[in-house]
Amino acid sequence: MGWIIWIIETLMCLGASWLVAAALYPDRGVLHRVIATLLVAPSLILVAMQALGLPGLLRPVWLGLLAPVVFAVPAWGAWRRLGRERALELLRSDVGAPGRLAREAWREREPAVLTVVAAAGVLLFAALLVWIYKSWTWDPTWYHVPITAYAIQMGSLDWIETSVPWTQSHPKNVELLAAWNCIFPLDNRLDDSSQLPFAVLGAAVTAAWARAAGARKAFAAGVGAAWVLLPPMFLQVWSTHVDVACGALLSAAVFFLRERPTARDRWMCLLALGLYAGTKMTGAFHLLMLGPWIAVRGALELWHARGERARRVGDMVLSVLALMAVGSFKYFQNLWKTGNPLWAFRVKVPLLGKELPGQFDPSEFYGSRPGESPLFFGAPGAFAKLLRSWYVEVPTFWPDVRTGGFGPVFAYLLVPCLVLLVLELLSPRSWKRNLPILGLAVVSLAVQAAWWPRFVMGVATAGLVALGVVHGQLLRGPPRPGLSLAFLVLMGVTFWQGASAQVRQVDLFMYARHFGEALRASPLKRSALQVVDWLWPTEWNLLKERELKAGDVVVYDQSVDFLSEFFTRDYRTRVEYVPSDGDVRDYLARIDALKPRWVGVRGGSAAERALKEQRGAQFLFEVPRSSIVLYRMQR
């Protein structure tokens, strides 16, 4: 029943969001409406989940009742604005878009459109991987997926008492969207699903922008689909690492800043930035960077709104509130709890010289000098590292790709196209078209560790759009199909490098070895498979799923590494943090109060000895690649 409710309510959300998109952009093409739909839909879901999570009422029954109301309000307004006939006309047009694209590609003999077929296949395969595998990638099992699990377990967005600081402090949007996909069926099968729509968003933004910049329709669709086929994107899209969402949302925000200011573009831009800020803290940084551009556009919008400026100011206030509704919660909670909105990093406030408290100096992670920001290439040698990553270093194709850039198509085709756009700035006639593209590239690279492709996905958007510009400028004849073929070949090589590594290097990428087993496994076995060596062994995960009953407590201490392993697949247990590095008597008193069934404790510690000697705990297993050991407590 839970799956049926999830399907119905998700379809309701998508329908309402499309109506809003159609009401906003009835005069634009299908891509504009796809982009707007994919910005409005997560915003509506997050509004409903936060409205219940803040007072601690985030339960399936209440969410199932509130969410349709949240969806219905904007849908009704959009329906009244569009009317039945216009809405149906736009729906028929959008449904027929793939057929029109195929006919256009055939007429143009455009080979680049083949990437659309490949990208569709990749996204379907990624959805299958989400369905058959438990979450296994490093960062998600460490702290992203536990955010989802805690939201469902607690039924709230309260501060999480845990030893994993990123689970406490990280913005939650992608994880809460995963919670939407899990909370109705109470099943963790889709806890890695929430980046899939953002891959479509990134492709749609790239294609729409390339088309607007002069590319032919079929080629624009090809470069949009290529966004999905770049290894840093398709290797991460079926996990909750969040970087695909960040790259797509930043690209969408700048996309809506490139034309003459309008209220509808302002709403979409601010929604994109709000979703981005609520997904990762770099979103707050990029919001500040783009703030002056947004402010100037707002002033121009008011200047042109003669006779209705008071109403337009009110509309601007509402759009800012929408940004805050989907993007600001975690910063306010971090500020309230720790005195630092960007906790757990220590932050030095510019100009004031005041340092906000935190557990970590950013230099520990990103190579800058102690106390200095790594942003704007603040780490020594950062620009040289960037160039080495793009042109020298052999990539390691983990889901969080950190070396090798975006592959040969980026290094040898997209970067030269960006350079051509820079050279075109010598002609002021190109500024309106080229500056936003180059602006996206620059702001994307102004982050920490810009040599990690996972952090700068927006620069790939800019490169693909630049390719669309160059392709559109070529006259009919050999140069245009030649460029298309060069793009297709380089894109094929790039995709093959990332995809084939998953099969060849089975000792490193163990999940590929278990594909057939996971495909055939029962839901119970699927949720227990050890598909990489830092997860719990299958036999112990199966024991966890079979032995622990609803309401049983599972305890872990500060030695935990991959926290998601402590939750059952249907979220029926309570997972609690009890530190063991203090007084042993206090530790035992807390254990006695919680009456846990299973306890994870640092191996070799005084707390472990006390559990065995004074509470008769039964040893279960040592967790792989971790210092935590699991015990069963006597009833």
XYZ file of C-alpha atoms in Angstrom:
635
model
C 0.000 0.000 0.000
C 2.846 2.365 0.828
C 4.304 2.005 -2.665
C 0.934 2.845 -4.227
C 0.593 5.973 -2.087
C 4.124 7.050 -3.024
C 3.456 6.572 -6.743
C 0.135 8.459 -6.617
C 1.475 11.383 -4.599
C 4.660 11.660 -6.654
C 2.597 11.760 -9.844
C 0.393 14.415 -8.242
C 3.497 16.464 -7.484
C 4.836 16.125 -11.020
C 1.456 17.018 -12.506
C 1.100 20.098 -10.323
C 4.666 21.158 -11.099
C 4.153 20.769 -14.840
C 1.020 22.911 -14.645
C 2.992 25.637 -12.885
C 5.758 25.344 -15.499
C 3.209 25.515 -18.325
C 1.552 28.582 -16.802
C 4.929 30.293 -16.461
C 6.337 29.356 -19.884
C 3.459 28.751 -22.316
C 5.369 30.666 -24.979
C 8.611 28.684 -24.631
C 9.638 25.212 -25.726
C 9.344 21.926 -23.906
C 12.806 22.245 -22.332
C 11.848 25.384 -20.432
C 8.833 23.564 -19.026
C 10.926 20.506 -18.133
C 13.425 22.708 -16.293
C 10.720 24.593 -14.414
C 8.942 21.329 -13.529
C 12.146 19.873 -12.108
C 12.675 22.976 -9.973
C 9.101 23.299 -8.710
C 8.568 19.594 -7.899
C 11.388 19.203 -5.323
C 10.481 22.576 -3.853
C 6.889 21.493 -3.212
C 8.025 18.212 -1.643
C 10.532 19.987 0.590
C 7.947 22.530 1.740
C 5.622 19.713 2.808
C 8.371 17.717 4.528
C 9.813 20.720 6.373
C 6.367 21.903 7.446
C 5.909 18.560 9.214
C 9.529 17.949 10.180
C 9.960 21.159 12.145
C 7.183 20.338 14.684
C 8.137 16.637 14.714
C 5.157 15.355 12.718
C 7.017 13.851 9.765
C 5.074 10.588 9.588
C 3.620 8.865 6.518
C -0.003 9.542 7.462
C 0.460 13.274 8.032
C 2.682 13.676 4.983
C 0.153 11.790 2.884
C -2.543 14.241 3.976
C -0.579 17.494 3.780
C 1.392 16.964 0.562
C -1.669 16.912 -1.774
C -2.774 20.231 -0.314
C 0.669 21.727 -0.930
C 0.551 20.412 -4.510
C -3.031 21.507 -5.147
C -2.655 25.200 -4.282
C -0.159 26.168 -7.029
C -1.755 23.670 -9.435
C -5.168 25.340 -9.073
C -3.687 28.786 -9.667
C -1.843 27.542 -12.754
C -4.963 25.794 -14.101
C -7.030 28.955 -13.742
C -4.371 30.956 -15.547
C -3.948 28.470 -18.392
C -7.445 27.164 -18.952
C -8.327 23.659 -20.031
C -7.771 24.068 -23.753
C -4.370 25.741 -23.453
C -3.187 23.219 -20.864
C -4.161 20.274 -23.053
C -2.561 21.912 -26.084
C 0.741 22.324 -24.255
C 0.545 18.800 -22.862
C 0.077 17.335 -26.347
C 2.976 19.442 -27.589
C 5.306 18.315 -24.804
C 4.364 14.642 -25.157
C 5.098 14.848 -28.878
C 8.527 16.452 -28.389
C 10.586 13.214 -28.670
C 8.959 12.399 -32.016
C 9.631 15.886 -33.342
C 13.256 15.623 -32.207
C 13.691 12.287 -34.010
C 12.260 13.726 -37.236
C 14.472 16.822 -36.944
C 17.574 14.696 -36.370
C 16.734 12.557 -39.409
C 16.252 15.605 -41.640
C 19.504 17.154 -40.398
C 21.388 13.839 -40.504
C 22.693 14.838 -37.070
C 24.694 11.978 -35.467
C 25.134 13.786 -32.131
C 21.514 12.985 -31.252
C 22.595 9.393 -30.601
C 23.799 10.564 -27.198
C 20.137 11.082 -26.252
C 19.494 7.358 -26.675
C 22.653 6.527 -24.734
C 21.779 8.930 -21.894
C 18.256 7.525 -21.621
C 19.746 4.037 -21.359
C 22.229 5.172 -18.715
C 19.498 6.764 -16.580
C 17.330 3.659 -16.810
C 20.317 1.513 -15.847
C 21.108 3.873 -12.961
C 17.514 3.506 -11.736
C 17.962 -0.282 -11.864
C 21.162 -0.016 -9.803
C 19.335 2.078 -7.213
C 16.614 -0.568 -7.078
C 18.801 -3.671 -6.739
C 21.691 -2.398 -4.592
C 21.707 -1.183 -1.039
C 23.540 2.104 -0.615
C 27.249 1.305 -0.722
C 29.266 4.327 -1.896
C 31.615 5.974 0.596
C 30.118 9.361 1.493
C 26.481 8.207 1.354
C 27.020 5.293 3.739
C 29.161 7.551 5.929
C 26.772 10.479 6.357
C 24.280 11.183 3.505
C 22.026 8.135 3.844
C 21.977 8.386 7.677
C 20.410 11.850 7.277
C 17.555 10.205 5.366
C 17.262 7.377 7.893
C 17.286 9.699 10.909
C 14.569 11.929 9.406
C 12.313 8.884 9.036
C 13.267 7.389 12.418
C 12.821 10.640 14.350
C 9.876 11.948 12.349
C 11.456 15.362 12.605
C 14.284 17.619 11.475
C 15.634 18.028 15.002
C 19.349 18.245 15.654
C 20.871 14.780 15.369
C 22.931 13.589 18.324
C 25.760 11.733 16.624
C 29.527 11.544 16.374
C 29.378 12.065 12.589
C 29.534 15.874 12.212
C 28.454 15.923 8.561
C 25.252 14.071 9.430
C 24.545 16.875 11.884
C 25.580 19.881 9.844
C 25.088 19.040 6.174
C 22.154 20.681 4.334
C 19.465 18.075 3.781
C 17.586 18.682 0.521
C 18.758 15.685 -1.493
C 18.516 13.453 1.583
C 14.979 14.667 2.357
C 13.941 14.004 -1.232
C 15.268 10.469 -0.713
C 13.211 10.320 2.480
C 10.116 11.204 0.418
C 10.874 8.149 -1.737
C 11.260 5.891 1.310
C 8.819 7.106 3.954
C 5.544 5.858 2.454
C 6.640 2.254 1.742
C 9.006 2.306 4.743
C 11.635 0.664 2.593
C 15.164 1.882 1.880
C 15.249 0.644 -1.734
C 15.149 4.217 -3.063
C 17.437 5.914 -0.549
C 19.953 6.525 -3.353
C 17.381 7.728 -5.893
C 17.087 11.446 -5.347
C 19.818 12.626 -7.750
C 18.250 10.950 -10.798
C 15.848 13.846 -11.571
C 18.706 16.333 -11.241
C 20.621 14.501 -13.969
C 17.634 15.164 -16.243
C 17.631 18.784 -15.064
C 21.321 19.195 -15.934
C 20.750 17.728 -19.389
C 17.678 19.913 -20.013
C 19.462 23.108 -18.944
C 22.459 22.317 -21.150
C 20.271 21.520 -24.167
C 18.012 24.562 -23.717
C 20.977 26.884 -23.301
C 22.825 25.458 -26.316
C 19.671 25.855 -28.411
C 19.192 29.450 -27.257
C 22.869 30.153 -28.052
C 22.457 29.121 -31.678
C 22.816 25.342 -31.883
C 20.480 23.345 -34.104
C 17.755 21.516 -32.180
C 19.127 17.984 -32.667
C 22.694 18.974 -31.818
C 21.499 20.888 -28.745
C 19.705 17.744 -27.571
C 22.920 15.797 -28.158
C 25.099 18.074 -26.040
C 22.433 18.129 -23.336
C 22.395 14.334 -23.175
C 26.199 14.326 -23.148
C 26.062 16.052 -19.754
C 24.714 12.805 -18.307
C 27.344 10.691 -20.093
C 30.374 12.434 -18.570
C 31.939 10.054 -15.985
C 31.684 12.395 -12.968
C 27.942 12.599 -13.636
C 26.859 9.082 -14.564
C 29.103 7.395 -11.984
C 27.563 9.456 -9.178
C 23.956 9.861 -10.270
C 22.751 6.694 -8.563
C 23.976 7.765 -5.134
C 23.320 10.641 -2.745
C 26.743 12.266 -3.079
C 24.717 15.435 -4.068
C 27.248 16.875 -6.549
C 25.131 16.099 -9.628
C 22.282 18.047 -8.063
C 24.633 20.926 -7.223
C 26.005 21.141 -10.765
C 22.547 21.029 -12.323
C 21.080 23.611 -9.942
C 23.948 26.081 -10.326
C 23.686 25.732 -14.118
C 19.922 26.305 -13.945
C 20.343 29.411 -11.800
C 22.774 31.048 -14.238
C 20.622 29.912 -17.193
C 17.757 32.032 -15.847
C 20.063 35.032 -15.335
C 21.084 35.384 -18.974
C 18.103 37.172 -20.542
C 16.238 40.396 -19.889
C 14.926 40.344 -16.291
C 11.416 38.926 -15.863
C 9.482 37.833 -12.813
C 9.217 34.213 -13.960
C 12.957 33.870 -14.587
C 13.655 35.462 -11.221
C 11.439 32.917 -9.479
C 13.149 30.008 -11.221
C 16.635 31.389 -10.577
C 15.961 31.870 -6.876
C 14.314 28.476 -6.550
C 17.373 26.887 -8.156
C 19.728 28.737 -5.820
C 17.565 27.912 -2.799
C 17.536 24.227 -3.686
C 21.297 24.380 -4.214
C 22.003 26.149 -0.918
C 19.827 23.596 0.864
C 21.778 20.784 -0.789
C 25.382 21.775 -0.084
C 27.129 24.683 1.604
C 28.848 25.732 -1.620
C 25.344 26.822 -2.631
C 25.460 29.588 -0.023
C 28.834 30.682 -1.392
C 27.565 30.774 -4.979
C 24.453 32.625 -3.861
C 26.698 35.348 -2.430
C 28.786 35.404 -5.598
C 25.747 35.780 -7.838
C 24.003 38.195 -5.460
C 25.193 41.415 -7.149
C 24.108 40.100 -10.575
C 20.699 39.179 -9.158
C 20.371 42.564 -7.427
C 21.133 44.502 -10.622
C 18.563 42.441 -12.490
C 16.038 43.117 -9.742
C 16.656 46.852 -10.036
C 16.204 46.684 -13.817
C 13.017 44.683 -13.382
C 11.607 47.360 -11.082
C 12.735 50.110 -13.446
C 10.712 48.588 -16.275
C 7.690 47.831 -14.056
C 6.227 51.313 -14.236
C 2.786 51.571 -12.687
C 3.025 48.295 -10.776
C 6.209 48.632 -8.761
C 4.530 48.050 -5.397
C 3.073 44.769 -6.615
C 6.400 43.794 -8.169
C 8.237 44.467 -4.886
C 5.781 42.166 -3.149
C 6.411 39.515 -5.777
C 10.165 39.866 -5.259
C 9.761 39.430 -1.510
C 7.744 36.251 -2.084
C 10.408 34.825 -4.404
C 13.114 35.515 -1.805
C 10.951 33.797 0.818
C 10.640 30.819 -1.551
C 14.448 30.671 -1.763
C 14.666 30.712 2.026
C 11.909 28.098 2.391
C 13.891 25.528 0.433
C 17.417 26.646 1.232
C 17.921 28.208 4.644
C 16.730 25.781 7.331
C 20.019 24.014 8.055
C 22.015 27.235 8.247
C 19.653 28.631 10.891
C 19.729 25.347 12.816
C 23.540 25.218 12.710
C 23.705 28.842 13.881
C 21.279 28.161 16.718
C 23.073 25.029 17.895
C 26.718 25.957 17.358
C 26.984 29.688 16.653
C 28.224 28.949 13.119
C 25.831 28.544 10.162
C 28.565 26.689 8.246
C 29.483 24.305 11.059
C 31.396 21.885 11.244
C 34.022 24.019 9.433
C 35.701 26.824 11.308
C 34.953 30.032 9.438
C 36.778 33.358 9.553
C 34.321 36.152 8.738
C 35.849 38.507 6.119
C 36.482 42.112 7.197
C 35.430 41.419 10.812
C 38.259 38.955 11.454
C 35.922 36.981 13.721
C 36.303 33.213 13.718
C 33.181 31.085 14.060
C 33.620 27.817 15.959
C 33.922 24.461 14.225
C 35.564 21.067 14.437
C 37.668 21.363 11.281
C 39.808 23.916 9.509
C 39.055 23.792 5.750
C 42.787 23.581 5.133
C 42.734 20.051 6.555
C 40.686 18.927 3.550
C 41.510 21.247 0.647
C 45.182 22.110 0.868
C 45.040 25.798 1.781
C 47.204 27.265 4.529
C 45.810 26.980 8.084
C 43.144 29.600 8.673
C 42.894 30.509 4.978
C 39.943 29.838 2.697
C 40.523 27.399 -0.183
C 37.968 29.266 -2.333
C 39.079 31.305 -5.378
C 42.114 29.015 -5.833
C 43.219 29.832 -2.303
C 45.243 26.630 -1.933
C 48.876 26.845 -3.131
C 49.294 25.474 -6.641
C 45.534 25.047 -7.098
C 45.462 26.232 -10.713
C 48.334 23.942 -11.674
C 46.493 21.046 -10.002
C 43.432 21.919 -12.061
C 45.350 21.732 -15.331
C 47.087 18.497 -14.297
C 43.700 16.993 -13.454
C 42.344 17.906 -16.878
C 45.342 16.972 -19.003
C 47.874 14.833 -17.129
C 46.521 12.717 -14.282
C 45.077 9.271 -14.914
C 41.498 9.313 -13.662
C 40.260 7.030 -10.911
C 36.659 6.349 -11.768
C 35.067 6.244 -8.340
C 31.519 7.618 -8.047
C 33.080 10.756 -6.544
C 35.578 11.307 -9.387
C 38.454 13.428 -8.102
C 41.044 13.259 -10.881
C 41.097 13.148 -14.659
C 38.762 16.026 -15.325
C 35.701 15.217 -17.426
C 37.559 13.079 -19.955
C 38.946 13.589 -23.474
C 35.807 15.281 -24.843
C 36.163 18.007 -22.246
C 39.924 18.429 -22.445
C 40.249 18.428 -26.236
C 36.929 19.832 -27.435
C 34.936 21.652 -24.751
C 37.826 23.632 -23.251
C 38.961 24.875 -26.697
C 35.363 25.956 -27.364
C 35.370 27.935 -24.129
C 38.648 29.561 -25.201
C 37.024 30.536 -28.513
C 34.183 32.205 -26.602
C 36.745 34.173 -24.590
C 38.410 35.350 -27.804
C 35.027 36.382 -29.200
C 34.668 38.870 -26.343
C 36.836 41.176 -28.457
C 33.571 41.814 -30.305
C 30.975 43.445 -28.004
C 28.190 41.868 -30.078
C 29.015 38.496 -28.503
C 28.893 39.675 -24.898
C 25.206 39.054 -24.239
C 25.540 35.471 -25.425
C 29.021 34.557 -24.201
C 29.399 36.289 -20.836
C 26.783 34.169 -18.987
C 28.374 30.978 -20.338
C 31.829 32.067 -19.246
C 30.396 33.379 -15.988
C 29.060 29.914 -15.168
C 32.493 28.434 -15.875
C 34.212 30.954 -13.609
C 31.852 30.658 -10.634
C 31.921 26.869 -10.927
C 35.711 26.870 -10.587
C 35.856 29.316 -7.664
C 35.310 26.553 -5.111
C 37.519 24.463 -2.868
C 39.541 21.774 -4.670
C 38.499 22.929 -8.143
C 40.647 20.131 -9.572
C 38.041 17.617 -8.332
C 35.519 17.293 -11.184
C 32.735 16.416 -8.728
C 32.930 19.961 -7.330
C 32.862 21.839 -10.658
C 30.209 20.162 -12.777
C 28.929 23.559 -13.911
C 32.068 24.064 -15.982
C 31.095 21.004 -18.023
C 27.713 22.639 -18.685
C 29.501 25.775 -19.852
C 31.807 23.754 -22.115
C 28.937 21.865 -23.736
C 27.004 25.091 -24.323
C 30.144 26.630 -25.819
C 30.343 23.655 -28.175
C 26.752 24.358 -29.173
C 27.666 27.974 -29.938
C 30.590 26.956 -32.136
C 28.556 24.298 -33.922
C 25.749 26.762 -34.599
C 28.162 29.244 -36.143
C 29.455 26.760 -38.693
C 27.968 26.945 -42.179
C 26.332 23.931 -43.767
C 28.868 21.635 -45.356
C 31.719 19.423 -44.130
C 32.718 21.459 -41.023
C 29.395 21.027 -39.204
C 29.021 17.219 -39.576
C 32.759 16.904 -39.003
C 32.443 18.635 -35.641
C 29.420 16.470 -34.806
C 31.365 13.301 -35.556
C 34.413 14.489 -33.596
C 32.139 15.240 -30.643
C 30.432 11.849 -30.900
C 33.744 9.946 -31.083
C 35.325 11.818 -28.176
C 32.133 11.447 -26.156
C 32.134 7.717 -26.828
C 35.748 7.386 -25.693
C 35.030 9.440 -22.576
C 31.992 7.368 -21.634
C 33.782 4.096 -22.331
C 36.682 5.021 -20.064
C 34.398 5.513 -17.094
C 32.001 2.643 -17.788
C 34.555 -0.034 -18.644
C 36.578 0.671 -15.497
C 33.649 -0.541 -13.413
C 33.851 -3.957 -15.073
C 37.616 -4.329 -15.516
C 38.650 -3.343 -12.011
C 36.368 -5.745 -10.146
C 38.701 -5.954 -7.156
C 38.263 -2.220 -6.657
C 34.678 -1.836 -7.855
C 33.255 -4.922 -6.157
C 29.625 -4.045 -6.773
C 29.931 -4.995 -10.467
C 30.874 -8.530 -9.440
C 27.594 -8.836 -7.516
C 25.299 -7.464 -10.228
C 23.712 -10.793 -11.196
C 23.297 -11.840 -7.575
C 21.697 -8.522 -6.620
C 19.382 -8.664 -9.624
C 18.055 -12.062 -8.589
C 18.039 -11.476 -4.825
C 14.964 -11.222 -2.641
C 14.334 -7.838 -0.990
C 15.783 -9.181 2.266
C 18.937 -10.547 0.635
C 19.348 -7.412 -1.495
C 19.315 -5.230 1.607
C 22.038 -7.356 3.198
C 24.531 -7.935 0.379
C 28.103 -6.875 1.057
C 28.938 -5.395 -2.336
C 32.035 -3.520 -1.205
C 34.516 -4.297 1.530
C 33.630 -1.538 3.991
C 30.042 -2.735 4.394
C 28.996 -5.314 6.968
C 29.363 -8.944 5.833
C 26.160 -10.332 4.318
C 25.612 -12.910 7.082
C 25.640 -10.245 9.792
C 23.416 -7.894 7.843
C 20.959 -10.772 7.366
C 21.077 -11.448 11.094
C 20.364 -7.770 11.772
C 17.335 -7.835 9.493
C 15.999 -11.093 10.966
C 16.761 -10.632 14.646
C 15.966 -6.999 15.379
C 12.295 -6.278 16.006
C 10.283 -3.086 15.780
C 11.368 -0.681 18.501
C 14.651 -2.456 19.244
C 17.508 -0.062 19.980
C 20.876 -0.271 18.214
C 23.695 1.764 19.767
C 26.950 3.008 18.259
C 29.802 5.099 19.636
C 32.308 7.629 18.292
C 34.316 4.935 16.481
C 31.602 4.417 13.853
C 32.532 4.973 10.219
C 29.684 3.897 7.926
C 26.646 4.786 9.963
C 23.987 3.781 7.440
C 24.745 0.108 8.148
C 23.166 0.400 11.599
C 19.653 1.016 10.223
C 17.322 -1.771 9.134
C 15.808 -1.686 5.669
C 12.311 -0.770 6.941
C 13.450 1.726 9.604
C 11.752 -0.306 12.369
C 14.536 0.062 14.938
C 15.956 3.050 16.835
C 19.587 3.917 16.247
C 21.165 5.878 19.109
C 24.571 7.429 19.720
C 26.262 6.695 23.060
C 29.899 7.865 23.303
C 32.209 5.403 25.023
C 35.318 7.548 25.506
C 34.250 9.005 28.859
C 33.618 7.487 32.282
C 32.718 3.807 31.911
C 30.069 4.038 34.647
C 28.281 6.805 32.772
C 28.482 4.762 29.585
C 26.956 1.704 31.237
C 24.238 3.801 32.853
C 23.212 5.120 29.438
C 23.253 1.601 28.006
C 21.076 0.383 30.876
C 18.610 3.218 30.287
C 18.293 2.577 26.545
C 18.198 -1.242 26.872
C 19.692 -1.790 23.394
C 19.558 -5.135 21.626
C 22.804 -4.542 19.698
C 25.715 -2.304 20.731
C 28.604 -1.050 18.632
C 31.649 -0.055 20.688
C 35.303 0.687 20.014
C 37.292 -2.533 20.010
C 39.845 -2.825 22.819
C 38.315 0.017 24.843
C 37.427 -0.024 28.528
C 33.783 0.274 27.513
C 34.044 -2.918 25.471
C 35.550 -4.806 28.432
C 32.820 -3.496 30.728
C 30.077 -4.614 28.345
C 31.462 -8.136 28.297
C 32.414 -8.479 31.949
C 29.658 -6.500 33.671
C 26.714 -6.835 31.277
C 27.399 -10.209 29.677
C 27.426 -8.855 26.123
C 27.858 -11.493 23.393
C 30.402 -10.798 20.659
C 28.940 -10.730 17.147
C 31.529 -9.405 14.671
C 34.168 -6.796 13.936
C 33.069 -4.228 11.375
C 35.289 -4.235 8.242
C 37.739 -1.346 7.858
C 36.594 0.130 11.171
C 37.494 -0.006 14.863
C 33.895 -0.583 15.974
C 32.802 -4.018 17.204
C 29.208 -5.301 17.466
C 27.759 -7.053 20.509
C 24.368 -8.556 21.339
C 23.020 -7.568 24.737
C 21.171 -9.941 27.031
C 17.442 -9.357 27.319
